[in-house]
Amino acid sequence: MLPQARLSAISSAVPEKAIPNSYFEQIIETTDEWIVSRTGIKNRYHCAPDEYTSDLCTAAARNLSAEYGIALDDVDMLLVSTVTPDHPMPSVACQVQKKLGLHHTGALDVYAACAGFSYAIALAKGLIMSGTHKKILVFGGETLSRITDFNDRTSCILFGDGAGVVLIEAASEGNIGACITGAYGEGGIDLYISGLADHIDHQEINRSGKIVQNGRKVFKWAVTTVSAEMPRLAALNGLTLDQIDWFVPHSANMRIIDAICHETGFPIEKTLESIANYGNTSSASIPLALHQGVREGKLKKGDKVMIFGFGGGLAYAGTVINW
Ligand code: UT7
């Protein structure tokens, strides 16, 4: 029989420095009232000058080990979803391997922005079910404050730093359901960080090396795409939306979550978010929301949890976890 993939533990870590909305009232023309009402964000964390994505991921793994009282020595693969690697090369996963002293693991970064954690879960499931690996740590980790344009008031208020991690193991009974992945490359120009090329789709791009976003377009794409894909993802898992106990979309903006719930009729009370306390943390937002849900006693064993990442690419991915 094929081994099944089981998500069995979760944890997270954020930098020490909390950045409340009032910080932005000092540096740009904005108000706490605008930020809360337009995004739902109240706070976010920014890393220290010598703190990198690999440090946050390493701290999250150590927290997981401490919270569950388990050693990580037999982990055989590290998958790190990030768009803010410490360096383009070596990968964050290799840095985490070194920092955790896990000398026998594979190590790979996954690059699908805010959809990356959900993509990495789909990859981990495949690696376990194929028998290639037995114990995988899947991270979503970001230090977005490093690539935030603090002169752009529509985006600098959004982003935060943090990392979440889950352990996925081979087991006789799995709990990760059918996964979907998708992309709309034509929308790449609407959300990017400039890299080697000067153009996307023959259009000249801003070369700041910071996040550039056409917020309104991404907002509309996200609501339309996620609202259409949610029932399809539920059906692939033999469920209807009213059988989902918790919906955990990428936390980009509370108004996006409200709009998706409005479109699909899914109850907003059954959503978990990390936007209010952590801001938009890209890859880290879903595991941060899940871990917060566990700490608050909301997420219970047996709950059916739909995760759904979406963002730069534009890319999306999701699955249903039987918690
Ligand atoms: O994580 C990856 C995926 N990303 C997303 O899903 C992001 C999706 N987009 C969004 O979350 C929203 O579009 C934003 C939060 C980025 C922007 O919110 P919005 O409601 O779309 O605002 P807007 O850009 O349409 O701007 C509305 C108004 C403008 O003023 P006027 O032209 O109406 O006079 C802006 O100048 O709000 C103004 N504004 C601000 N005012 C105070 C923009 N930023 C600020 C600010 N403080 N920080």
Coordinates of C-alpha atoms and ligand atoms in Angstrom, one line a residue:
M1 CA 0.0 0.0 0.0
L2 CA 1.2 3.5 -0.8
P3 CA 2.4 5.5 2.3
Q4 CA 0.0 8.3 3.2
A5 CA 1.0 11.9 4.1
R6 CA 0.0 13.1 7.6
L7 CA 0.4 16.7 8.9
S8 CA 1.2 16.1 12.5
A9 CA 2.6 19.2 14.1
I10 CA 2.7 23.0 13.6
S11 CA 4.6 26.0 15.0
S12 CA 5.8 29.4 14.1
A13 CA 8.2 32.3 15.0
V14 CA 8.2 36.0 14.4
P15 CA 10.8 38.7 15.0
E16 CA 10.8 40.6 18.4
K17 CA 10.1 44.0 16.9
A18 CA 6.3 44.7 16.7
I19 CA 5.3 47.5 14.3
P20 CA 1.9 49.0 15.1
N21 CA 0.0 51.1 12.6
S22 CA 1.0 54.3 14.6
Y23 CA 4.6 53.7 13.3
F24 CA 3.4 54.5 9.7
E25 CA 1.6 57.7 10.9
Q26 CA 5.1 59.1 11.6
I27 CA 6.7 58.2 8.2
I28 CA 3.9 58.5 5.6
E29 CA 0.6 60.2 5.1
T30 CA -1.8 57.6 6.6
T31 CA -3.9 56.9 9.7
D32 CA -4.5 53.9 11.9
E33 CA -8.2 54.2 10.9
W34 CA -7.4 53.9 7.1
I35 CA -5.1 50.9 7.6
V36 CA -7.6 49.0 9.8
S37 CA -10.6 49.8 7.7
R38 CA -9.0 49.1 4.3
T39 CA -6.9 46.1 5.3
G40 CA -7.8 44.8 8.8
I41 CA -4.1 45.1 9.8
K42 CA -3.3 46.3 13.3
N43 CA 0.2 45.1 13.8
R44 CA 3.1 43.4 12.0
Y45 CA 6.7 42.4 12.9
H46 CA 9.9 43.5 11.3
C47 CA 13.2 41.6 11.5
A48 CA 16.4 43.0 13.0
P49 CA 19.2 44.1 10.6
D50 CA 21.1 40.8 11.2
E51 CA 18.0 38.6 11.1
Y52 CA 17.1 36.6 8.0
T53 CA 14.5 34.3 6.7
S54 CA 16.6 31.2 7.6
D55 CA 16.8 32.5 11.2
L56 CA 13.0 32.8 11.4
C57 CA 12.5 29.3 9.9
T58 CA 15.1 27.8 12.2
A59 CA 13.4 29.4 15.2
A60 CA 10.0 28.0 14.1
A61 CA 11.4 24.5 13.8
R62 CA 13.0 24.7 17.3
N63 CA 9.6 25.9 18.6
L64 CA 7.9 23.0 17.0
S65 CA 10.4 20.6 18.5
A66 CA 9.9 22.1 22.0
E67 CA 6.1 22.4 21.8
Y68 CA 5.6 18.7 20.7
G69 CA 8.6 17.3 22.7
I70 CA 10.0 15.7 19.5
A71 CA 13.5 15.5 18.1
L72 CA 13.9 16.4 14.4
D73 CA 16.9 14.1 13.7
D74 CA 15.1 11.8 11.4
V75 CA 13.6 14.6 9.2
D76 CA 14.8 13.7 5.7
M77 CA 13.6 16.8 3.7
L78 CA 13.3 20.5 4.2
L79 CA 11.0 22.5 1.9
V80 CA 11.1 26.3 2.4
S81 CA 8.6 28.5 0.6
T82 CA 9.9 32.1 0.4
V83 CA 10.3 35.1 -1.9
T84 CA 12.8 36.6 0.5
P85 CA 15.7 34.2 0.6
D86 CA 18.8 35.3 2.6
H87 CA 20.7 34.9 -0.7
P88 CA 19.7 33.8 -4.2
M89 CA 22.2 31.0 -3.6
P90 CA 22.6 29.0 -1.3
S91 CA 18.9 28.3 -0.6
V92 CA 17.2 29.1 2.6
A93 CA 16.5 25.4 3.1
C94 CA 20.3 24.7 3.0
Q95 CA 20.9 27.4 5.6
V96 CA 18.2 26.0 7.8
Q97 CA 19.7 22.5 7.4
K98 CA 23.0 23.9 8.7
K99 CA 21.5 25.9 11.5
L100 CA 19.4 22.9 12.7
G101 CA 22.4 20.5 12.3
L102 CA 20.3 18.1 10.2
H103 CA 23.0 16.6 8.2
H104 CA 20.9 13.9 6.4
T105 CA 18.1 16.0 4.9
G106 CA 17.4 17.1 1.4
A107 CA 16.9 20.9 1.2
L108 CA 14.9 22.8 -1.4
D109 CA 13.3 26.3 -1.7
V110 CA 9.9 26.7 -3.3
Y111 CA 9.2 29.9 -5.1
A112 CA 5.5 30.6 -5.5
A113 CA 5.0 33.7 -3.4
C114 CA 1.9 33.8 -1.3
A115 CA 0.7 30.5 -2.8
G116 CA 4.1 28.9 -2.0
F117 CA 3.2 27.2 1.3
S118 CA 0.2 25.5 -0.2
Y119 CA 2.3 24.5 -3.3
A120 CA 4.9 23.1 -0.9
I121 CA 2.3 21.0 1.0
A122 CA 1.2 19.5 -2.4
L123 CA 4.9 18.7 -3.1
A124 CA 5.5 17.2 0.3
K125 CA 2.4 15.0 0.0
G126 CA 3.7 13.7 -3.4
L127 CA 7.2 13.1 -2.0
I128 CA 5.8 11.1 0.9
M129 CA 3.3 9.1 -1.2
S130 CA 6.0 8.2 -3.8
G131 CA 8.1 6.8 -0.9
T132 CA 10.9 9.2 -1.7
H133 CA 10.8 10.8 1.8
K134 CA 9.3 9.9 5.2
K135 CA 9.5 13.1 7.3
I136 CA 9.4 16.5 5.8
L137 CA 9.4 20.0 7.4
V138 CA 7.5 22.4 5.2
F139 CA 8.2 26.1 6.0
G140 CA 6.6 29.3 4.9
G141 CA 9.1 32.0 5.9
E142 CA 9.5 35.7 4.9
T143 CA 11.4 38.9 5.7
L144 CA 9.3 41.1 3.5
S145 CA 10.3 44.2 5.4
R146 CA 13.6 43.9 3.4
I147 CA 11.9 44.3 0.1
T148 CA 9.2 46.8 1.1
D149 CA 9.2 50.2 -0.5
F150 CA 8.6 52.5 2.5
N151 CA 7.9 55.4 0.1
D152 CA 4.8 53.6 -1.3
R153 CA 2.0 54.2 1.1
T154 CA -0.4 51.8 -0.6
S155 CA 2.0 48.8 0.0
C156 CA 4.4 49.6 2.9
I157 CA 1.7 49.3 5.5
L158 CA 0.8 45.8 4.4
F159 CA 3.9 43.6 4.8
G160 CA 5.3 41.8 7.8
D161 CA 8.0 39.2 8.6
G162 CA 7.5 35.7 10.1
A163 CA 7.8 32.0 9.6
G164 CA 5.5 29.0 10.1
V165 CA 6.4 25.3 9.9
V166 CA 4.5 22.0 9.7
L167 CA 5.7 18.4 10.0
I168 CA 4.5 16.0 7.4
E169 CA 5.1 12.3 7.9
A170 CA 4.5 9.0 6.2
A171 CA 1.6 7.3 8.0
S172 CA -0.9 4.5 7.4
E173 CA -3.7 7.1 7.6
G174 CA -3.1 10.3 5.8
N175 CA -4.9 13.7 6.5
I176 CA -3.9 15.8 3.4
G177 CA -6.6 15.6 0.8
A178 CA -6.7 16.4 -2.9
C179 CA -4.6 19.4 -3.8
I180 CA -5.1 22.0 -6.6
T181 CA -2.5 24.2 -8.2
G182 CA -2.9 26.9 -10.8
A183 CA -1.4 30.1 -12.2
Y184 CA -2.2 33.1 -14.4
G185 CA 1.2 34.2 -15.7
E186 CA -0.4 37.1 -17.6
G187 CA -0.9 38.8 -14.2
G188 CA 2.8 38.7 -13.4
I189 CA 3.2 42.4 -14.2
D190 CA 0.6 43.2 -11.4
L191 CA 2.8 41.9 -8.5
Y192 CA 6.5 41.6 -8.7
I193 CA 10.0 42.2 -7.3
S194 CA 12.4 43.2 -10.0
G195 CA 15.2 40.7 -10.7
L196 CA 17.4 40.1 -13.7
A197 CA 15.1 41.1 -16.6
D198 CA 14.1 44.7 -17.3
H199 CA 10.7 43.6 -18.7
I200 CA 7.7 41.5 -17.9
D201 CA 5.5 40.7 -21.0
H202 CA 7.6 43.3 -22.9
Q203 CA 6.5 46.0 -20.5
E204 CA 9.4 47.9 -18.8
I205 CA 9.3 47.3 -15.0
N206 CA 10.2 49.3 -11.9
R207 CA 13.8 48.3 -11.0
S208 CA 13.7 49.1 -7.3
G209 CA 14.2 45.6 -6.1
K210 CA 11.1 46.2 -3.9
I211 CA 7.6 44.8 -4.0
V212 CA 5.5 46.5 -6.7
Q213 CA 1.8 45.8 -6.7
N214 CA -1.3 46.9 -8.6
G215 CA -3.4 46.3 -5.5
R216 CA -6.8 46.8 -7.1
K217 CA -6.1 44.3 -9.9
V218 CA -4.7 41.6 -7.6
F219 CA -7.6 42.1 -5.2
K220 CA -10.1 41.5 -8.0
W221 CA -8.2 38.5 -9.4
A222 CA -7.9 37.0 -5.9
V223 CA -11.6 37.3 -5.1
T224 CA -12.7 35.9 -8.5
T225 CA -10.3 33.0 -8.6
V226 CA -10.6 31.8 -5.0
S227 CA -14.4 32.1 -5.0
A228 CA -14.6 30.0 -8.2
E229 CA -12.0 27.4 -7.0
M230 CA -13.2 26.9 -3.5
P231 CA -16.3 24.7 -4.3
R232 CA -14.2 22.8 -6.9
L233 CA -11.5 22.1 -4.3
A234 CA -14.2 21.0 -1.8
A235 CA -15.7 18.7 -4.5
L236 CA -12.4 17.1 -5.4
N237 CA -12.2 16.2 -1.7
G238 CA -15.8 14.7 -1.8
L239 CA -17.2 17.7 0.2
T240 CA -19.4 20.7 -0.1
L241 CA -18.4 24.0 1.3
D242 CA -20.8 23.7 4.2
Q243 CA -18.8 20.6 5.3
I244 CA -15.6 22.7 5.7
D245 CA -15.0 23.6 9.3
W246 CA -12.3 26.2 8.7
F247 CA -11.3 28.2 5.7
V248 CA -7.7 29.5 5.9
P249 CA -6.9 31.7 2.8
H250 CA -3.7 33.7 2.4
S251 CA -4.0 36.7 4.6
A252 CA -3.5 39.6 2.2
N253 CA -6.3 41.9 3.2
M254 CA -9.3 41.3 5.5
R255 CA -11.5 42.8 2.8
I256 CA -10.4 40.1 0.3
I257 CA -11.5 37.4 2.9
D258 CA -14.8 39.2 3.5
A259 CA -15.4 39.5 -0.3
I260 CA -14.7 35.8 -0.9
C261 CA -17.0 34.8 1.9
H262 CA -19.7 37.2 0.4
E263 CA -19.3 35.6 -3.1
T264 CA -19.3 32.0 -1.9
G265 CA -21.7 32.3 1.1
F266 CA -19.0 30.8 3.3
P267 CA -19.4 32.0 7.0
I268 CA -16.7 34.6 7.9
E269 CA -16.8 33.2 11.5
K270 CA -15.3 29.9 10.1
T271 CA -12.2 31.6 8.7
L272 CA -8.8 31.8 10.3
E273 CA -6.6 34.8 9.5
S274 CA -3.2 36.2 10.5
I275 CA -3.7 39.6 8.9
A276 CA -4.6 41.5 12.1
N277 CA -1.6 40.6 14.2
Y278 CA 1.1 39.9 11.5
G279 CA 0.1 41.9 8.4
N280 CA 0.6 40.3 5.0
T281 CA 3.5 37.8 5.5
S282 CA 3.2 36.1 2.0
S283 CA 4.3 32.4 2.4
A284 CA 4.1 32.5 6.2
S285 CA 0.5 33.8 6.5
I286 CA -1.3 30.4 6.3
P287 CA 0.8 28.5 8.8
L288 CA 0.8 31.6 11.1
A289 CA -3.1 31.6 11.0
L290 CA -3.2 27.8 11.6
H291 CA -0.8 28.0 14.5
Q292 CA -2.8 31.0 16.0
G293 CA -6.0 28.9 15.5
V294 CA -4.4 26.0 17.5
R295 CA -3.2 28.3 20.3
E296 CA -6.6 29.9 20.6
G297 CA -8.2 26.4 20.8
K298 CA -10.3 27.0 17.6
L299 CA -8.8 24.2 15.5
K300 CA -9.7 20.8 16.8
K301 CA -8.8 17.2 15.9
G302 CA -11.0 16.0 13.0
D303 CA -11.8 19.5 11.7
K304 CA -11.8 19.8 7.9
V305 CA -9.5 22.7 7.1
M306 CA -9.3 24.2 3.6
I307 CA -6.1 26.2 3.0
F308 CA -5.9 28.4 0.0
G309 CA -2.8 30.4 -1.1
F310 CA -2.8 33.1 -3.8
G311 CA -0.5 35.9 -4.9
G312 CA 2.5 36.8 -7.0
G313 CA 2.8 34.9 -10.3
L314 CA -0.1 35.2 -10.2
A315 CA -0.3 31.7 -8.7
Y316 CA -2.6 29.8 -6.4
A317 CA -2.8 26.4 -4.6
G318 CA -5.0 24.8 -2.0
T319 CA -5.9 21.6 -0.2
V320 CA -8.2 20.2 2.5
I321 CA -6.5 18.9 5.7
N322 CA -8.4 16.6 8.1
W323 CA -6.8 18.2 11.2
Ligands
UT7_1 O1 -0.2 39.1 -0.9 C1 -0.2 39.0 -2.3 C2 -1.5 39.3 -2.9 N1 -1.8 40.7 -2.6 C3 -3.1 41.1 -2.5 O2 -3.9 40.3 -2.6 C4 -3.3 42.6 -2.3 C5 -4.6 43.0 -2.9 N2 -4.9 44.4 -2.8 C6 -5.1 45.1 -1.6 O3 -5.1 44.5 -0.5 C7 -5.6 46.5 -1.7 O4 -5.8 46.9 -3.1 C8 -4.6 47.6 -1.1 C9 -4.6 47.4 0.5 C10 -3.2 47.4 -1.6 C11 -5.0 49.0 -1.4 O5 -6.4 49.2 -0.9 P1 -7.5 49.8 -1.9 O6 -8.7 49.9 -1.2 O7 -7.4 49.0 -3.2 O8 -6.9 51.3 -2.1 P2 -6.6 52.0 -3.4 O9 -5.2 51.7 -3.9 O10 -7.7 51.9 -4.4 O11 -6.6 53.5 -2.9 C12 -7.8 54.1 -2.4 C13 -7.5 55.5 -1.8 C14 -6.6 56.3 -2.7 O12 -7.0 57.7 -2.6 P3 -7.9 58.3 -3.7 O13 -7.2 58.2 -5.0 O14 -9.2 57.6 -3.6 O15 -8.0 59.7 -3.2 C15 -5.2 56.1 -2.2 O16 -4.4 57.2 -2.5 O17 -6.7 55.3 -0.6 C16 -5.5 56.1 -0.7 N3 -4.5 55.4 0.1 C17 -4.2 55.6 1.4 N4 -4.7 56.5 2.2 C18 -4.2 56.5 3.5 C19 -3.7 54.3 -0.4 N5 -2.9 53.9 0.6 C20 -3.2 54.7 1.7 C21 -2.7 54.8 3.0 N6 -3.2 55.7 3.9 N7 -1.7 53.9 3.5

